Amino acid sequence: MTLIDKLAKRFGYSKAVQKQYPGWALATAEIEGFEFPQFVDNNNKLSYFEKVSWVNTGINMVSTIAGGTKWNVKRSEGEKTFDISNHPFEQLLKAPNPTMSQSDLIFSTVAYLGVCNTAYWWKNYVGSKLKELWLIPTKQINPVPDGRMYIKEYKYDPGDGRQITLSVEEIVPFIGFNPYSMFTGLSNLESLRTIADSDLAMQSYNKRLFGKNNGKLPGVLAFADPISDADWDQMQKDVDKASALRNYLMLRNVKAGGVQWTQATATQRDMEFLNSRLANRDEIWSNIAPGLSSILSINATEANAKTGKSTLIDFKVYPMLKKIGDVITNNIMPDYGENLVCEPEDIRVTD
């Protein structure tokens, strides 16, 4: 380190260190840069969070538990770490920006990771000091892969088609595993597309059955005798009106066999409708919130609920918090000094 570098560091300034990437990673970034979509389409995944109740409940439960977790900055010395009381980053995290609290920021970050397996923070510096942390909506930001710099920059779309350029140094990326890309995570909801679409279709069926048809199963009215067009139009109006008012349809002068009603669909019981939705729920929750079924089941016992809570925290919530902590350690802690780590409180249930 030169004398100038030492003086700069003493006064809180440091020059950006050029990261070194292996040749194969740069070659991959160059190729992926040509094929990488301008903005990765996360709207479909977000629509599942919006419309599929099981997805929304599961991700909300994981994010709520994560949002209430305490964070600590520690100094690493050999194999041990020592807590630093009231570290400046801990204070910043309590009020990361004028619009969010710590629980809001962590909740939203975990929720985006749950839906898209990708989340981003924006760092706001005043001089050389980090003053604010902002969550960037995942669906509106994309990295720009580059064969020389790995990631050249980030592009942000505020919603009107403009592309605002953000430097790599400004962004804290939380990227999950993706076998097809090194620059964005593969959402767990991708493997649940069929189940989620099936559940949406079942919800729509229920809405039509009880909303439009007032719970009356579709059927066919068959008339043995010819009917004039005028009478036919009036009868159709009567049927629609009676159905809307949940009344029985009454017809006069109908001989035996004159009118027959044929059921056109199986009943919900015959279709195992409720059991199918519960099976969808359990499959979705086992992926995005393992153990949640044991907690919220109507037949849950105290033992099952405790085991389910332990499973949810051990297998989902705490690993996601650890991932966030590791990213903070690598991307933010160097701004405060060497050998610093940021860790979430260990919320795992111990026996």
mmCIF file of C-alpha atoms in Angstrom:
data_model
loop_
_atom_site.group_PDB
_atom_site.id
_atom_site.type_symbol
_atom_site.label_atom_id
_atom_site.label_comp_id
_atom_site.label_asym_id
_atom_site.label_seq_id
_atom_site.Cartn_x
_atom_site.Cartn_y
_atom_site.Cartn_z
ATOM 1 C CA MET A 1 0.000 0.000 0.000
ATOM 2 C CA THR A 2 1.427 3.386 -0.994
ATOM 3 C CA LEU A 3 1.689 6.413 1.290
ATOM 4 C CA ILE A 4 -1.188 8.071 -0.551
ATOM 5 C CA ASP A 5 -3.366 4.977 -0.099
ATOM 6 C CA LYS A 6 -2.549 4.913 3.635
ATOM 7 C CA LEU A 7 -3.450 8.590 4.052
ATOM 8 C CA ALA A 8 -6.655 8.127 2.053
ATOM 9 C CA LYS A 9 -7.685 5.182 4.186
ATOM 10 C CA ARG A 10 -6.930 7.157 7.360
ATOM 11 C CA PHE A 11 -9.395 9.864 6.284
ATOM 12 C CA GLY A 12 -12.065 7.349 5.289
ATOM 13 C CA TYR A 13 -11.435 7.120 1.543
ATOM 14 C CA SER A 14 -10.522 4.038 -0.399
ATOM 15 C CA LYS A 15 -10.139 3.370 -4.067
ATOM 16 C CA ALA A 16 -12.187 0.696 -5.731
ATOM 17 C CA VAL A 17 -10.364 -2.591 -6.053
ATOM 18 C CA GLN A 18 -10.659 -4.166 -9.470
ATOM 19 C CA LYS A 19 -12.024 -7.641 -8.964
ATOM 20 C CA GLN A 20 -10.375 -10.454 -10.825
ATOM 21 C CA TYR A 21 -12.541 -13.039 -12.577
ATOM 22 C CA PRO A 22 -11.389 -16.298 -14.191
ATOM 23 C CA GLY A 23 -11.335 -16.462 -17.963
ATOM 24 C CA TRP A 24 -14.139 -19.019 -18.183
ATOM 25 C CA ALA A 25 -16.442 -16.772 -16.101
ATOM 26 C CA LEU A 26 -15.732 -13.764 -18.327
ATOM 27 C CA ALA A 27 -16.273 -15.871 -21.454
ATOM 28 C CA THR A 28 -19.595 -17.079 -20.049
ATOM 29 C CA ALA A 29 -20.579 -13.514 -19.163
ATOM 30 C CA GLU A 30 -19.765 -12.382 -22.694
ATOM 31 C CA ILE A 31 -21.944 -15.086 -24.261
ATOM 32 C CA GLU A 32 -24.747 -14.610 -21.768
ATOM 33 C CA GLY A 33 -24.595 -10.861 -22.380
ATOM 34 C CA PHE A 34 -25.844 -11.437 -25.934
ATOM 35 C CA GLU A 35 -28.691 -13.714 -24.831
ATOM 36 C CA PHE A 36 -29.572 -12.183 -21.469
ATOM 37 C CA PRO A 37 -33.071 -10.626 -21.632
ATOM 38 C CA GLN A 38 -33.213 -6.875 -21.286
ATOM 39 C CA PHE A 39 -35.375 -7.339 -18.213
ATOM 40 C CA VAL A 40 -35.957 -10.787 -16.744
ATOM 41 C CA ASP A 41 -39.693 -11.422 -16.662
ATOM 42 C CA ASN A 42 -40.622 -11.833 -13.000
ATOM 43 C CA ASN A 43 -44.209 -10.685 -13.469
ATOM 44 C CA ASN A 44 -45.516 -14.241 -13.831
ATOM 45 C CA LYS A 45 -43.901 -15.287 -10.561
ATOM 46 C CA LEU A 46 -45.209 -12.167 -8.831
ATOM 47 C CA SER A 47 -48.690 -12.925 -10.162
ATOM 48 C CA TYR A 48 -48.602 -16.266 -8.327
ATOM 49 C CA PHE A 49 -47.740 -14.409 -5.105
ATOM 50 C CA GLU A 50 -50.640 -12.047 -5.793
ATOM 51 C CA LYS A 51 -53.288 -14.593 -6.797
ATOM 52 C CA VAL A 52 -52.445 -18.009 -5.302
ATOM 53 C CA SER A 53 -53.352 -17.867 -1.622
ATOM 54 C CA TRP A 54 -51.051 -20.743 -0.651
ATOM 55 C CA VAL A 55 -48.038 -19.006 -2.220
ATOM 56 C CA ASN A 56 -48.903 -15.696 -0.563
ATOM 57 C CA THR A 57 -49.434 -17.258 2.860
ATOM 58 C CA GLY A 58 -46.236 -19.319 2.734
ATOM 59 C CA ILE A 59 -43.966 -16.474 1.670
ATOM 60 C CA ASN A 60 -45.605 -14.027 4.066
ATOM 61 C CA MET A 61 -45.076 -16.410 6.984
ATOM 62 C CA VAL A 62 -41.376 -16.921 6.172
ATOM 63 C CA SER A 63 -40.845 -13.166 5.630
ATOM 64 C CA THR A 64 -42.667 -12.206 8.837
ATOM 65 C CA ILE A 65 -40.464 -14.456 10.966
ATOM 66 C CA ALA A 66 -37.342 -13.203 9.166
ATOM 67 C CA GLY A 67 -38.345 -9.545 9.520
ATOM 68 C CA GLY A 68 -38.331 -9.713 13.314
ATOM 69 C CA THR A 69 -34.814 -11.123 13.590
ATOM 70 C CA LYS A 70 -32.065 -9.157 15.333
ATOM 71 C CA TRP A 71 -28.765 -8.522 13.482
ATOM 72 C CA ASN A 72 -25.260 -8.239 14.919
ATOM 73 C CA VAL A 73 -21.942 -7.010 13.589
ATOM 74 C CA LYS A 74 -18.959 -8.960 14.916
ATOM 75 C CA ARG A 75 -15.194 -8.887 14.602
ATOM 76 C CA SER A 76 -13.608 -12.072 13.382
ATOM 77 C CA GLU A 77 -10.399 -13.165 15.115
ATOM 78 C CA GLY A 78 -9.189 -16.567 14.069
ATOM 79 C CA GLU A 79 -11.956 -19.107 14.626
ATOM 80 C CA LYS A 80 -13.879 -16.863 17.000
ATOM 81 C CA THR A 81 -16.097 -13.816 16.572
ATOM 82 C CA PHE A 82 -16.673 -11.036 19.106
ATOM 83 C CA ASP A 83 -19.789 -8.886 19.165
ATOM 84 C CA ILE A 84 -19.414 -5.149 18.539
ATOM 85 C CA SER A 85 -22.024 -3.289 20.559
ATOM 86 C CA ASN A 86 -24.079 -0.668 18.659
ATOM 87 C CA HIS A 87 -21.991 -0.883 15.507
ATOM 88 C CA PRO A 88 -22.815 1.925 12.999
ATOM 89 C CA PHE A 89 -24.214 -0.591 10.515
ATOM 90 C CA GLU A 90 -26.575 -1.966 13.151
ATOM 91 C CA GLN A 91 -27.834 1.579 13.709
ATOM 92 C CA LEU A 92 -28.207 2.124 9.961
ATOM 93 C CA LEU A 93 -30.124 -1.124 9.585
ATOM 94 C CA LYS A 94 -32.669 -0.002 12.184
ATOM 95 C CA ALA A 95 -33.662 2.906 9.899
ATOM 96 C CA PRO A 96 -32.205 2.059 6.465
ATOM 97 C CA ASN A 97 -34.040 4.844 4.611
ATOM 98 C CA PRO A 98 -36.833 7.382 5.244
ATOM 99 C CA THR A 99 -39.551 4.986 4.057
ATOM 100 C CA MET A 100 -38.628 1.662 5.681
ATOM 101 C CA SER A 101 -37.739 0.132 9.009
ATOM 102 C CA GLN A 102 -35.368 -2.780 9.545
ATOM 103 C CA SER A 103 -38.226 -5.286 9.623
ATOM 104 C CA ASP A 104 -39.666 -3.790 6.410
ATOM 105 C CA LEU A 105 -36.345 -4.099 4.580
ATOM 106 C CA ILE A 106 -35.650 -7.669 5.699
ATOM 107 C CA PHE A 107 -39.274 -8.746 5.154
ATOM 108 C CA SER A 108 -39.293 -7.385 1.593
ATOM 109 C CA THR A 109 -35.872 -8.847 0.786
ATOM 110 C CA VAL A 110 -36.864 -12.315 1.984
ATOM 111 C CA ALA A 111 -40.194 -12.032 0.137
ATOM 112 C CA TYR A 112 -38.438 -11.203 -3.163
ATOM 113 C CA LEU A 113 -36.048 -14.097 -2.582
ATOM 114 C CA GLY A 114 -39.032 -16.350 -1.935
ATOM 115 C CA VAL A 115 -40.819 -15.268 -5.103
ATOM 116 C CA CYS A 116 -37.979 -14.533 -7.555
ATOM 117 C CA ASN A 117 -34.927 -16.024 -5.773
ATOM 118 C CA THR A 118 -33.295 -12.658 -6.490
ATOM 119 C CA ALA A 119 -33.290 -9.357 -4.581
ATOM 120 C CA TYR A 120 -31.347 -6.083 -4.770
ATOM 121 C CA TRP A 121 -30.371 -3.261 -2.423
ATOM 122 C CA TRP A 122 -29.139 0.172 -3.480
ATOM 123 C CA LYS A 123 -26.420 1.800 -1.367
ATOM 124 C CA ASN A 124 -26.506 5.563 -0.938
ATOM 125 C CA TYR A 125 -23.208 7.150 0.090
ATOM 126 C CA VAL A 126 -22.607 10.645 1.415
ATOM 127 C CA GLY A 127 -18.922 11.193 0.826
ATOM 128 C CA SER A 128 -17.318 7.913 1.800
ATOM 129 C CA LYS A 129 -19.929 6.933 4.397
ATOM 130 C CA LEU A 130 -22.866 4.651 3.768
ATOM 131 C CA LYS A 131 -25.985 6.571 4.771
ATOM 132 C CA GLU A 132 -28.952 4.667 3.329
ATOM 133 C CA LEU A 133 -30.049 1.254 2.057
ATOM 134 C CA TRP A 134 -32.957 1.001 -0.370
ATOM 135 C CA LEU A 135 -34.758 -2.062 -1.682
ATOM 136 C CA ILE A 136 -35.022 -2.111 -5.480
ATOM 137 C CA PRO A 137 -38.028 -3.973 -6.966
ATOM 138 C CA THR A 138 -36.608 -7.117 -8.538
ATOM 139 C CA LYS A 139 -38.831 -6.936 -11.603
ATOM 140 C CA GLN A 140 -37.448 -3.491 -12.509
ATOM 141 C CA ILE A 141 -33.683 -4.091 -12.399
ATOM 142 C CA ASN A 142 -31.323 -6.270 -14.411
ATOM 143 C CA PRO A 143 -27.571 -6.822 -14.513
ATOM 144 C CA VAL A 144 -25.718 -6.255 -17.774
ATOM 145 C CA PRO A 145 -23.222 -9.150 -18.241
ATOM 146 C CA ASP A 146 -19.911 -8.204 -19.803
ATOM 147 C CA GLY A 147 -16.939 -10.175 -21.107
ATOM 148 C CA ARG A 148 -14.386 -7.794 -19.556
ATOM 149 C CA MET A 149 -15.964 -6.739 -16.256
ATOM 150 C CA TYR A 150 -18.276 -9.732 -15.603
ATOM 151 C CA ILE A 151 -21.106 -7.315 -14.781
ATOM 152 C CA LYS A 152 -20.703 -3.999 -16.523
ATOM 153 C CA GLU A 153 -23.591 -2.181 -14.821
ATOM 154 C CA TYR A 154 -27.217 -2.489 -13.815
ATOM 155 C CA LYS A 155 -30.228 -1.135 -15.683
ATOM 156 C CA TYR A 156 -33.260 0.102 -13.781
ATOM 157 C CA ASP A 157 -36.656 0.692 -15.404
ATOM 158 C CA PRO A 158 -38.841 3.024 -13.277
ATOM 159 C CA GLY A 159 -41.892 1.811 -15.199
ATOM 160 C CA ASP A 160 -42.024 4.095 -18.221
ATOM 161 C CA GLY A 161 -39.479 2.318 -20.401
ATOM 162 C CA ARG A 162 -36.500 4.479 -19.437
ATOM 163 C CA GLN A 163 -33.288 2.710 -18.489
ATOM 164 C CA ILE A 164 -31.430 4.291 -15.607
ATOM 165 C CA THR A 165 -27.845 3.108 -15.281
ATOM 166 C CA LEU A 166 -26.627 2.065 -11.833
ATOM 167 C CA SER A 167 -22.997 1.202 -11.145
ATOM 168 C CA VAL A 168 -21.952 -2.171 -9.789
ATOM 169 C CA GLU A 169 -20.583 -0.487 -6.639
ATOM 170 C CA GLU A 170 -24.057 0.873 -5.819
ATOM 171 C CA ILE A 171 -25.837 -2.477 -5.868
ATOM 172 C CA VAL A 172 -25.967 -5.292 -3.325
ATOM 173 C CA PRO A 173 -27.268 -8.361 -5.217
ATOM 174 C CA PHE A 174 -28.825 -11.354 -3.463
ATOM 175 C CA ILE A 175 -28.740 -14.053 -6.146
ATOM 176 C CA GLY A 176 -30.021 -17.591 -5.660
ATOM 177 C CA PHE A 177 -29.008 -20.726 -7.519
ATOM 178 C CA ASN A 178 -29.834 -20.990 -11.201
ATOM 179 C CA PRO A 179 -28.449 -23.820 -13.382
ATOM 180 C CA TYR A 180 -29.061 -21.698 -16.487
ATOM 181 C CA SER A 181 -27.554 -18.351 -15.470
ATOM 182 C CA MET A 182 -24.902 -16.867 -13.196
ATOM 183 C CA PHE A 183 -26.683 -13.511 -12.970
ATOM 184 C CA THR A 184 -30.184 -14.189 -11.703
ATOM 185 C CA GLY A 185 -31.760 -16.791 -9.443
ATOM 186 C CA LEU A 186 -34.207 -19.447 -10.601
ATOM 187 C CA SER A 187 -37.442 -19.043 -8.664
ATOM 188 C CA ASN A 188 -38.723 -22.021 -6.677
ATOM 189 C CA LEU A 189 -42.134 -21.191 -8.115
ATOM 190 C CA GLU A 190 -40.945 -22.361 -11.529
ATOM 191 C CA SER A 191 -41.262 -25.968 -10.372
ATOM 192 C CA LEU A 192 -44.732 -25.188 -9.003
ATOM 193 C CA ARG A 193 -46.181 -23.692 -12.188
ATOM 194 C CA THR A 194 -48.494 -26.630 -12.912
ATOM 195 C CA ILE A 195 -49.711 -26.822 -9.314
ATOM 196 C CA ALA A 196 -50.213 -23.054 -9.079
ATOM 197 C CA ASP A 197 -52.059 -22.909 -12.417
ATOM 198 C CA SER A 198 -54.242 -25.823 -11.304
ATOM 199 C CA ASP A 199 -55.119 -24.061 -8.062
ATOM 200 C CA LEU A 200 -55.932 -20.834 -9.916
ATOM 201 C CA ALA A 201 -58.253 -22.783 -12.216
ATOM 202 C CA MET A 202 -59.986 -24.336 -9.214
ATOM 203 C CA GLN A 203 -60.438 -20.911 -7.632
ATOM 204 C CA SER A 204 -61.925 -19.598 -10.887
ATOM 205 C CA TYR A 205 -64.290 -22.591 -11.033
ATOM 206 C CA ASN A 206 -65.471 -21.895 -7.502
ATOM 207 C CA LYS A 207 -65.957 -18.211 -8.316
ATOM 208 C CA ARG A 208 -68.103 -19.013 -11.376
ATOM 209 C CA LEU A 209 -70.087 -21.694 -9.543
ATOM 210 C CA PHE A 210 -70.951 -19.660 -6.463
ATOM 211 C CA GLY A 211 -70.649 -16.157 -7.910
ATOM 212 C CA LYS A 212 -72.483 -16.419 -11.187
ATOM 213 C CA ASN A 213 -74.499 -19.638 -10.781
ATOM 214 C CA ASN A 214 -75.233 -19.286 -7.053
ATOM 215 C CA GLY A 215 -73.926 -22.775 -6.350
ATOM 216 C CA LYS A 216 -76.088 -24.458 -9.008
ATOM 217 C CA LEU A 217 -74.187 -27.050 -10.993
ATOM 218 C CA PRO A 218 -74.298 -26.662 -14.787
ATOM 219 C CA GLY A 219 -77.050 -28.712 -16.401
ATOM 220 C CA VAL A 220 -79.153 -29.166 -19.523
ATOM 221 C CA LEU A 221 -82.915 -28.523 -19.723
ATOM 222 C CA ALA A 222 -84.372 -30.683 -22.507
ATOM 223 C CA PHE A 223 -87.907 -30.005 -23.829
ATOM 224 C CA ALA A 224 -89.834 -32.720 -25.637
ATOM 225 C CA ASP A 225 -92.312 -30.428 -27.420
ATOM 226 C CA PRO A 226 -91.550 -27.716 -29.973
ATOM 227 C CA ILE A 227 -91.501 -24.171 -28.545
ATOM 228 C CA SER A 228 -92.028 -20.921 -30.408
ATOM 229 C CA ASP A 229 -89.169 -18.393 -30.556
ATOM 230 C CA ALA A 230 -91.075 -15.866 -28.462
ATOM 231 C CA ASP A 231 -91.815 -18.412 -25.732
ATOM 232 C CA TRP A 232 -88.225 -19.699 -25.907
ATOM 233 C CA ASP A 233 -86.792 -16.195 -25.345
ATOM 234 C CA GLN A 234 -89.117 -15.638 -22.390
ATOM 235 C CA MET A 235 -88.271 -19.015 -20.864
ATOM 236 C CA GLN A 236 -84.559 -18.269 -21.107
ATOM 237 C CA LYS A 237 -85.089 -14.992 -19.250
ATOM 238 C CA ASP A 238 -87.156 -16.774 -16.600
ATOM 239 C CA VAL A 239 -84.467 -19.402 -16.078
ATOM 240 C CA ASP A 240 -81.722 -16.770 -15.745
ATOM 241 C CA LYS A 241 -83.837 -14.688 -13.357
ATOM 242 C CA ALA A 242 -84.784 -17.667 -11.204
ATOM 243 C CA SER A 243 -81.153 -18.767 -11.024
ATOM 244 C CA ALA A 244 -79.959 -15.284 -10.067
ATOM 245 C CA LEU A 245 -82.589 -15.088 -7.297
ATOM 246 C CA ARG A 246 -81.779 -18.655 -6.155
ATOM 247 C CA ASN A 247 -85.447 -19.611 -6.769
ATOM 248 C CA TYR A 248 -86.904 -22.790 -8.172
ATOM 249 C CA LEU A 249 -88.025 -22.535 -11.793
ATOM 250 C CA MET A 250 -91.745 -23.335 -12.158
ATOM 251 C CA LEU A 251 -93.256 -24.356 -15.512
ATOM 252 C CA ARG A 252 -96.955 -24.852 -16.236
ATOM 253 C CA ASN A 253 -98.726 -27.404 -18.471
ATOM 254 C CA VAL A 254 -95.744 -29.742 -18.555
ATOM 255 C CA LYS A 255 -96.751 -33.347 -19.144
ATOM 256 C CA ALA A 256 -94.706 -36.311 -17.916
ATOM 257 C CA GLY A 257 -91.417 -36.370 -19.810
ATOM 258 C CA GLY A 258 -92.048 -32.907 -21.195
ATOM 259 C CA VAL A 259 -89.003 -31.373 -19.514
ATOM 260 C CA GLN A 260 -85.878 -33.178 -18.374
ATOM 261 C CA TRP A 261 -82.860 -31.776 -16.516
ATOM 262 C CA THR A 262 -79.501 -33.467 -17.003
ATOM 263 C CA GLN A 263 -76.518 -32.674 -14.800
ATOM 264 C CA ALA A 264 -73.614 -31.567 -16.988
ATOM 265 C CA THR A 265 -70.758 -31.826 -14.477
ATOM 266 C CA ALA A 266 -69.663 -33.842 -11.492
ATOM 267 C CA THR A 267 -70.277 -32.495 -8.018
ATOM 268 C CA GLN A 268 -67.416 -31.011 -6.022
ATOM 269 C CA ARG A 269 -67.531 -34.036 -3.748
ATOM 270 C CA ASP A 270 -67.232 -36.378 -6.715
ATOM 271 C CA MET A 271 -64.253 -34.366 -7.986
ATOM 272 C CA GLU A 272 -62.529 -34.483 -4.543
ATOM 273 C CA PHE A 273 -62.369 -30.697 -4.906
ATOM 274 C CA LEU A 274 -61.426 -29.803 -1.335
ATOM 275 C CA ASN A 275 -58.857 -32.583 -1.017
ATOM 276 C CA SER A 276 -57.250 -31.494 -4.288
ATOM 277 C CA ARG A 277 -56.825 -27.937 -3.038
ATOM 278 C CA LEU A 278 -55.348 -29.183 0.225
ATOM 279 C CA ALA A 279 -52.918 -31.361 -1.738
ATOM 280 C CA ASN A 280 -51.928 -28.265 -3.752
ATOM 281 C CA ARG A 281 -51.426 -26.353 -0.513
ATOM 282 C CA ASP A 282 -49.189 -29.013 1.013
ATOM 283 C CA GLU A 283 -47.038 -29.335 -2.118
ATOM 284 C CA ILE A 284 -46.586 -25.564 -2.393
ATOM 285 C CA TRP A 285 -45.831 -25.133 1.297
ATOM 286 C CA SER A 286 -43.365 -28.038 1.349
ATOM 287 C CA ASN A 287 -41.363 -26.116 -1.260
ATOM 288 C CA ILE A 288 -41.535 -22.506 -0.083
ATOM 289 C CA ALA A 289 -42.373 -22.940 3.633
ATOM 290 C CA PRO A 290 -41.603 -26.489 4.845
ATOM 291 C CA GLY A 291 -43.327 -27.302 8.112
ATOM 292 C CA LEU A 292 -46.061 -24.688 7.729
ATOM 293 C CA SER A 293 -48.755 -27.324 7.097
ATOM 294 C CA SER A 294 -48.058 -28.833 10.525
ATOM 295 C CA ILE A 295 -48.441 -25.419 12.161
ATOM 296 C CA LEU A 296 -51.643 -24.225 10.462
ATOM 297 C CA SER A 297 -53.437 -27.536 9.978
ATOM 298 C CA ILE A 298 -56.852 -27.655 11.643
ATOM 299 C CA ASN A 299 -55.858 -31.004 13.157
ATOM 300 C CA ALA A 300 -52.446 -29.822 14.391
ATOM 301 C CA THR A 301 -51.392 -30.826 17.874
ATOM 302 C CA GLU A 302 -48.977 -28.896 20.080
ATOM 303 C CA ALA A 303 -46.215 -31.396 19.303
ATOM 304 C CA ASN A 304 -46.837 -31.221 15.551
ATOM 305 C CA ALA A 305 -46.965 -27.414 15.607
ATOM 306 C CA LYS A 306 -43.677 -27.156 17.507
ATOM 307 C CA THR A 307 -41.994 -29.609 15.149
ATOM 308 C CA GLY A 308 -43.396 -27.740 12.154
ATOM 309 C CA LYS A 309 -42.138 -24.402 13.490
ATOM 310 C CA SER A 310 -38.683 -25.859 14.069
ATOM 311 C CA THR A 311 -38.671 -27.284 10.535
ATOM 312 C CA LEU A 312 -39.783 -23.974 9.025
ATOM 313 C CA ILE A 313 -37.070 -21.996 10.807
ATOM 314 C CA ASP A 314 -34.266 -24.552 10.421
ATOM 315 C CA PHE A 315 -34.838 -25.394 6.756
ATOM 316 C CA LYS A 316 -36.090 -22.101 5.357
ATOM 317 C CA VAL A 317 -36.025 -18.931 7.448
ATOM 318 C CA TYR A 318 -32.597 -19.190 9.063
ATOM 319 C CA PRO A 319 -30.761 -20.313 5.876
ATOM 320 C CA MET A 320 -32.242 -17.319 4.023
ATOM 321 C CA LEU A 321 -31.124 -14.987 6.814
ATOM 322 C CA LYS A 322 -27.641 -16.500 6.743
ATOM 323 C CA LYS A 323 -27.498 -15.930 2.989
ATOM 324 C CA ILE A 324 -28.425 -12.275 3.451
ATOM 325 C CA GLY A 325 -25.834 -11.958 6.212
ATOM 326 C CA ASP A 326 -23.097 -13.466 4.016
ATOM 327 C CA VAL A 327 -23.895 -11.060 1.188
ATOM 328 C CA ILE A 328 -23.820 -8.097 3.609
ATOM 329 C CA THR A 329 -20.472 -9.312 4.967
ATOM 330 C CA ASN A 330 -18.949 -9.464 1.484
ATOM 331 C CA ASN A 331 -20.509 -6.329 0.007
ATOM 332 C CA ILE A 332 -20.976 -3.859 2.860
ATOM 333 C CA MET A 333 -18.746 -4.754 5.812
ATOM 334 C CA PRO A 334 -15.500 -3.818 3.962
ATOM 335 C CA ASP A 335 -16.768 -0.210 4.054
ATOM 336 C CA TYR A 336 -16.431 -0.306 7.843
ATOM 337 C CA GLY A 337 -13.115 -2.093 8.150
ATOM 338 C CA GLU A 338 -11.437 -5.475 7.937
ATOM 339 C CA ASN A 339 -12.448 -8.782 9.530
ATOM 340 C CA LEU A 340 -16.042 -7.722 10.167
ATOM 341 C CA VAL A 341 -19.011 -10.036 9.717
ATOM 342 C CA CYS A 342 -22.744 -9.391 9.870
ATOM 343 C CA GLU A 343 -24.852 -12.215 11.275
ATOM 344 C CA PRO A 344 -28.515 -12.709 12.110
ATOM 345 C CA GLU A 345 -29.454 -13.815 15.577
ATOM 346 C CA ASP A 346 -29.636 -17.617 15.702
ATOM 347 C CA ILE A 347 -33.391 -18.160 15.886
ATOM 348 C CA ARG A 348 -33.241 -21.924 15.424
ATOM 349 C CA VAL A 349 -35.205 -23.880 17.993
ATOM 350 C CA THR A 350 -32.904 -25.739 20.356
ATOM 351 C CA ASP A 351 -33.792 -28.689 22.568
#
